[in-house]
Amino acid sequence: ATSRPPHSFPLARAIHRRPTMAAPYIGSKISLISKSEIRYEGILYTIDTKDSSLALQNVRSFGTEGRKEKGPQIPPSVEIYDYIIFRGTDIKDITMQERAAPAAAPPPQVQP
């Protein structure tokens, strides 16, 4: 059995079962490993439950980092991508690195 880091969660499965669960995670920093063993980090921008896809914003690619068993390793990229859309079938693992900051409540109205 594989162990997950303390902040890891089955985000993709939870969202697929209950799409309303996606909203609190929008804006969170996410680390994603693709089926190609490439790790990406970015901000969760949107989740499309109909197409089973998600989009990350301000995305960095860290390459395969030694995970790829056959073929050449893919090096990290210095480029930061505006957005990358991932199909659910292309995602091997996904973890939340930092939860999105809660929206600030508007200040109370002062009556004169």
mmCIF file with all atom_site columns, C-alpha atoms in Angstrom:
data_model
loop_
_atom_site.group_PDB
_atom_site.id
_atom_site.type_symbol
_atom_site.label_atom_id
_atom_site.label_alt_id
_atom_site.label_comp_id
_atom_site.label_asym_id
_atom_site.label_entity_id
_atom_site.label_seq_id
_atom_site.pdbx_PDB_ins_code
_atom_site.Cartn_x
_atom_site.Cartn_y
_atom_site.Cartn_z
_atom_site.occupancy
_atom_site.B_iso_or_equiv
_atom_site.pdbx_formal_charge
_atom_site.auth_seq_id
_atom_site.auth_comp_id
_atom_site.auth_asym_id
_atom_site.auth_atom_id
_atom_site.pdbx_PDB_model_num
ATOM 1   C CA . ALA A 1 1   ? 0.000   0.000  0.000   1.00 0.00 ? 1   ALA A CA 1
ATOM 2   C CA . THR A 1 2   ? 1.205   3.504  -0.755  1.00 0.00 ? 2   THR A CA 1
ATOM 3   C CA . SER A 1 3   ? 1.181   6.180  1.891   1.00 0.00 ? 3   SER A CA 1
ATOM 4   C CA . ARG A 1 4   ? 0.065   9.733  1.249   1.00 0.00 ? 4   ARG A CA 1
ATOM 5   C CA . PRO A 1 5   ? 1.593   12.898 2.660   1.00 0.00 ? 5   PRO A CA 1
ATOM 6   C CA . PRO A 1 6   ? -0.410  14.459 5.521   1.00 0.00 ? 6   PRO A CA 1
ATOM 7   C CA . HIS A 1 7   ? -2.065  17.059 3.238   1.00 0.00 ? 7   HIS A CA 1
ATOM 8   C CA . SER A 1 8   ? -2.871  14.617 0.447   1.00 0.00 ? 8   SER A CA 1
ATOM 9   C CA . PHE A 1 9   ? -6.480  13.885 -0.326  1.00 0.00 ? 9   PHE A CA 1
ATOM 10  C CA . PRO A 1 10  ? -8.455  12.049 -3.011  1.00 0.00 ? 10  PRO A CA 1
ATOM 11  C CA . LEU A 1 11  ? -9.584  15.357 -4.563  1.00 0.00 ? 11  LEU A CA 1
ATOM 12  C CA . ALA A 1 12  ? -10.469 13.957 -7.967  1.00 0.00 ? 12  ALA A CA 1
ATOM 13  C CA . ARG A 1 13  ? -12.675 11.212 -6.503  1.00 0.00 ? 13  ARG A CA 1
ATOM 14  C CA . ALA A 1 14  ? -14.368 13.543 -4.033  1.00 0.00 ? 14  ALA A CA 1
ATOM 15  C CA . ILE A 1 15  ? -15.182 16.073 -6.741  1.00 0.00 ? 15  ILE A CA 1
ATOM 16  C CA . HIS A 1 16  ? -16.459 13.395 -9.106  1.00 0.00 ? 16  HIS A CA 1
ATOM 17  C CA . ARG A 1 17  ? -18.841 12.095 -6.432  1.00 0.00 ? 17  ARG A CA 1
ATOM 18  C CA . ARG A 1 18  ? -19.966 15.516 -5.158  1.00 0.00 ? 18  ARG A CA 1
ATOM 19  C CA . PRO A 1 19  ? -19.228 18.402 -7.568  1.00 0.00 ? 19  PRO A CA 1
ATOM 20  C CA . THR A 1 20  ? -20.188 20.959 -4.903  1.00 0.00 ? 20  THR A CA 1
ATOM 21  C CA . MET A 1 21  ? -17.080 19.884 -2.955  1.00 0.00 ? 21  MET A CA 1
ATOM 22  C CA . ALA A 1 22  ? -14.886 21.539 -5.615  1.00 0.00 ? 22  ALA A CA 1
ATOM 23  C CA . ALA A 1 23  ? -15.660 25.136 -4.621  1.00 0.00 ? 23  ALA A CA 1
ATOM 24  C CA . PRO A 1 24  ? -13.568 25.250 -1.402  1.00 0.00 ? 24  PRO A CA 1
ATOM 25  C CA . TYR A 1 25  ? -10.495 24.019 -3.289  1.00 0.00 ? 25  TYR A CA 1
ATOM 26  C CA . ILE A 1 26  ? -10.576 26.659 -6.061  1.00 0.00 ? 26  ILE A CA 1
ATOM 27  C CA . GLY A 1 27  ? -7.580  28.940 -5.510  1.00 0.00 ? 27  GLY A CA 1
ATOM 28  C CA . SER A 1 28  ? -5.610  26.284 -3.604  1.00 0.00 ? 28  SER A CA 1
ATOM 29  C CA . LYS A 1 29  ? -2.026  25.421 -4.517  1.00 0.00 ? 29  LYS A CA 1
ATOM 30  C CA . ILE A 1 30  ? -2.078  21.942 -6.051  1.00 0.00 ? 30  ILE A CA 1
ATOM 31  C CA . SER A 1 31  ? 0.648   19.427 -6.866  1.00 0.00 ? 31  SER A CA 1
ATOM 32  C CA . LEU A 1 32  ? -0.339  16.998 -9.608  1.00 0.00 ? 32  LEU A CA 1
ATOM 33  C CA . ILE A 1 33  ? 1.498   13.998 -11.051 1.00 0.00 ? 33  ILE A CA 1
ATOM 34  C CA . SER A 1 34  ? 0.435   12.983 -14.539 1.00 0.00 ? 34  SER A CA 1
ATOM 35  C CA . LYS A 1 35  ? 0.288   9.416  -15.833 1.00 0.00 ? 35  LYS A CA 1
ATOM 36  C CA . SER A 1 36  ? 3.518   10.370 -17.694 1.00 0.00 ? 36  SER A CA 1
ATOM 37  C CA . GLU A 1 37  ? 5.114   10.775 -14.204 1.00 0.00 ? 37  GLU A CA 1
ATOM 38  C CA . ILE A 1 38  ? 5.573   14.557 -14.649 1.00 0.00 ? 38  ILE A CA 1
ATOM 39  C CA . ARG A 1 39  ? 4.878   16.681 -11.578 1.00 0.00 ? 39  ARG A CA 1
ATOM 40  C CA . TYR A 1 40  ? 3.112   20.018 -11.981 1.00 0.00 ? 40  TYR A CA 1
ATOM 41  C CA . GLU A 1 41  ? 2.334   22.660 -9.385  1.00 0.00 ? 41  GLU A CA 1
ATOM 42  C CA . GLY A 1 42  ? -0.159  25.451 -9.819  1.00 0.00 ? 42  GLY A CA 1
ATOM 43  C CA . ILE A 1 43  ? -3.251  27.152 -8.495  1.00 0.00 ? 43  ILE A CA 1
ATOM 44  C CA . LEU A 1 44  ? -6.523  25.283 -8.973  1.00 0.00 ? 44  LEU A CA 1
ATOM 45  C CA . TYR A 1 45  ? -8.448  27.536 -11.349 1.00 0.00 ? 45  TYR A CA 1
ATOM 46  C CA . THR A 1 46  ? -11.497 25.504 -12.332 1.00 0.00 ? 46  THR A CA 1
ATOM 47  C CA . ILE A 1 47  ? -12.972 22.023 -12.314 1.00 0.00 ? 47  ILE A CA 1
ATOM 48  C CA . ASP A 1 48  ? -15.231 20.774 -15.092 1.00 0.00 ? 48  ASP A CA 1
ATOM 49  C CA . THR A 1 49  ? -17.154 17.790 -13.715 1.00 0.00 ? 49  THR A CA 1
ATOM 50  C CA . LYS A 1 50  ? -18.952 17.266 -17.040 1.00 0.00 ? 50  LYS A CA 1
ATOM 51  C CA . ASP A 1 51  ? -15.673 16.796 -18.958 1.00 0.00 ? 51  ASP A CA 1
ATOM 52  C CA . SER A 1 52  ? -13.825 15.317 -15.947 1.00 0.00 ? 52  SER A CA 1
ATOM 53  C CA . SER A 1 53  ? -11.049 17.877 -16.248 1.00 0.00 ? 53  SER A CA 1
ATOM 54  C CA . LEU A 1 54  ? -9.408  20.549 -14.172 1.00 0.00 ? 54  LEU A CA 1
ATOM 55  C CA . ALA A 1 55  ? -7.340  23.612 -14.961 1.00 0.00 ? 55  ALA A CA 1
ATOM 56  C CA . LEU A 1 56  ? -4.332  24.890 -13.071 1.00 0.00 ? 56  LEU A CA 1
ATOM 57  C CA . GLN A 1 57  ? -3.119  28.483 -13.294 1.00 0.00 ? 57  GLN A CA 1
ATOM 58  C CA . ASN A 1 58  ? 0.509   29.736 -13.047 1.00 0.00 ? 58  ASN A CA 1
ATOM 59  C CA . VAL A 1 59  ? 1.812   26.218 -13.561 1.00 0.00 ? 59  VAL A CA 1
ATOM 60  C CA . ARG A 1 60  ? 5.390   24.967 -13.177 1.00 0.00 ? 60  ARG A CA 1
ATOM 61  C CA . SER A 1 61  ? 6.559   21.621 -14.508 1.00 0.00 ? 61  SER A CA 1
ATOM 62  C CA . PHE A 1 62  ? 9.083   19.801 -12.334 1.00 0.00 ? 62  PHE A CA 1
ATOM 63  C CA . GLY A 1 63  ? 9.666   16.972 -14.810 1.00 0.00 ? 63  GLY A CA 1
ATOM 64  C CA . THR A 1 64  ? 9.722   13.311 -13.851 1.00 0.00 ? 64  THR A CA 1
ATOM 65  C CA . GLU A 1 65  ? 12.132  13.706 -10.901 1.00 0.00 ? 65  GLU A CA 1
ATOM 66  C CA . GLY A 1 66  ? 13.290  10.084 -11.224 1.00 0.00 ? 66  GLY A CA 1
ATOM 67  C CA . ARG A 1 67  ? 9.764   8.578  -11.192 1.00 0.00 ? 67  ARG A CA 1
ATOM 68  C CA . LYS A 1 68  ? 9.839   7.347  -14.788 1.00 0.00 ? 68  LYS A CA 1
ATOM 69  C CA . GLU A 1 69  ? 10.950  3.713  -14.867 1.00 0.00 ? 69  GLU A CA 1
ATOM 70  C CA . LYS A 1 70  ? 11.411  3.283  -18.634 1.00 0.00 ? 70  LYS A CA 1
ATOM 71  C CA . GLY A 1 71  ? 12.749  5.756  -21.147 1.00 0.00 ? 71  GLY A CA 1
ATOM 72  C CA . PRO A 1 72  ? 14.457  9.073  -20.561 1.00 0.00 ? 72  PRO A CA 1
ATOM 73  C CA . GLN A 1 73  ? 13.643  11.290 -17.602 1.00 0.00 ? 73  GLN A CA 1
ATOM 74  C CA . ILE A 1 74  ? 11.977  14.616 -18.434 1.00 0.00 ? 74  ILE A CA 1
ATOM 75  C CA . PRO A 1 75  ? 13.777  17.627 -16.942 1.00 0.00 ? 75  PRO A CA 1
ATOM 76  C CA . PRO A 1 76  ? 12.005  20.445 -15.107 1.00 0.00 ? 76  PRO A CA 1
ATOM 77  C CA . SER A 1 77  ? 11.008  23.534 -17.080 1.00 0.00 ? 77  SER A CA 1
ATOM 78  C CA . VAL A 1 78  ? 11.904  27.108 -16.153 1.00 0.00 ? 78  VAL A CA 1
ATOM 79  C CA . GLU A 1 79  ? 8.789   28.348 -17.954 1.00 0.00 ? 79  GLU A CA 1
ATOM 80  C CA . ILE A 1 80  ? 5.650   29.198 -15.981 1.00 0.00 ? 80  ILE A CA 1
ATOM 81  C CA . TYR A 1 81  ? 2.518   28.359 -17.954 1.00 0.00 ? 81  TYR A CA 1
ATOM 82  C CA . ASP A 1 82  ? -0.531  30.620 -17.641 1.00 0.00 ? 82  ASP A CA 1
ATOM 83  C CA . TYR A 1 83  ? -2.942  27.643 -17.647 1.00 0.00 ? 83  TYR A CA 1
ATOM 84  C CA . ILE A 1 84  ? -2.845  23.900 -18.249 1.00 0.00 ? 84  ILE A CA 1
ATOM 85  C CA . ILE A 1 85  ? -5.999  21.769 -18.517 1.00 0.00 ? 85  ILE A CA 1
ATOM 86  C CA . PHE A 1 86  ? -5.707  18.177 -17.327 1.00 0.00 ? 86  PHE A CA 1
ATOM 87  C CA . ARG A 1 87  ? -8.156  15.416 -18.162 1.00 0.00 ? 87  ARG A CA 1
ATOM 88  C CA . GLY A 1 88  ? -9.012  13.248 -15.184 1.00 0.00 ? 88  GLY A CA 1
ATOM 89  C CA . THR A 1 89  ? -7.767  10.163 -17.043 1.00 0.00 ? 89  THR A CA 1
ATOM 90  C CA . ASP A 1 90  ? -4.291  11.762 -17.333 1.00 0.00 ? 90  ASP A CA 1
ATOM 91  C CA . ILE A 1 91  ? -3.906  12.372 -13.582 1.00 0.00 ? 91  ILE A CA 1
ATOM 92  C CA . LYS A 1 92  ? -2.061  9.791  -11.483 1.00 0.00 ? 92  LYS A CA 1
ATOM 93  C CA . ASP A 1 93  ? -2.033  11.678 -8.151  1.00 0.00 ? 93  ASP A CA 1
ATOM 94  C CA . ILE A 1 94  ? -3.102  15.061 -6.860  1.00 0.00 ? 94  ILE A CA 1
ATOM 95  C CA . THR A 1 95  ? -2.368  16.738 -3.532  1.00 0.00 ? 95  THR A CA 1
ATOM 96  C CA . MET A 1 96  ? -3.180  20.078 -1.988  1.00 0.00 ? 96  MET A CA 1
ATOM 97  C CA . GLN A 1 97  ? -0.054  21.997 -1.007  1.00 0.00 ? 97  GLN A CA 1
ATOM 98  C CA . GLU A 1 98  ? -1.801  25.082 0.430   1.00 0.00 ? 98  GLU A CA 1
ATOM 99  C CA . ARG A 1 99  ? -5.488  25.648 0.951   1.00 0.00 ? 99  ARG A CA 1
ATOM 100 C CA . ALA A 1 100 ? -6.997  28.766 -0.610  1.00 0.00 ? 100 ALA A CA 1
ATOM 101 C CA . ALA A 1 101 ? -7.367  31.681 1.765   1.00 0.00 ? 101 ALA A CA 1
ATOM 102 C CA . PRO A 1 102 ? -11.000 32.151 2.782   1.00 0.00 ? 102 PRO A CA 1
ATOM 103 C CA . ALA A 1 103 ? -12.745 35.112 1.209   1.00 0.00 ? 103 ALA A CA 1
ATOM 104 C CA . ALA A 1 104 ? -12.789 38.101 3.509   1.00 0.00 ? 104 ALA A CA 1
ATOM 105 C CA . ALA A 1 105 ? -16.199 39.059 4.830   1.00 0.00 ? 105 ALA A CA 1
ATOM 106 C CA . PRO A 1 106 ? -17.334 42.547 3.850   1.00 0.00 ? 106 PRO A CA 1
ATOM 107 C CA . PRO A 1 107 ? -17.044 45.100 6.643   1.00 0.00 ? 107 PRO A CA 1
ATOM 108 C CA . PRO A 1 108 ? -20.279 45.707 8.591   1.00 0.00 ? 108 PRO A CA 1
ATOM 109 C CA . GLN A 1 109 ? -22.411 48.622 7.451   1.00 0.00 ? 109 GLN A CA 1
ATOM 110 C CA . VAL A 1 110 ? -22.507 51.480 9.931   1.00 0.00 ? 110 VAL A CA 1
ATOM 111 C CA . GLN A 1 111 ? -25.870 53.173 10.276  1.00 0.00 ? 111 GLN A CA 1
ATOM 112 C CA . PRO A 1 112 ? -25.717 56.985 10.742  1.00 0.00 ? 112 PRO A CA 1
#
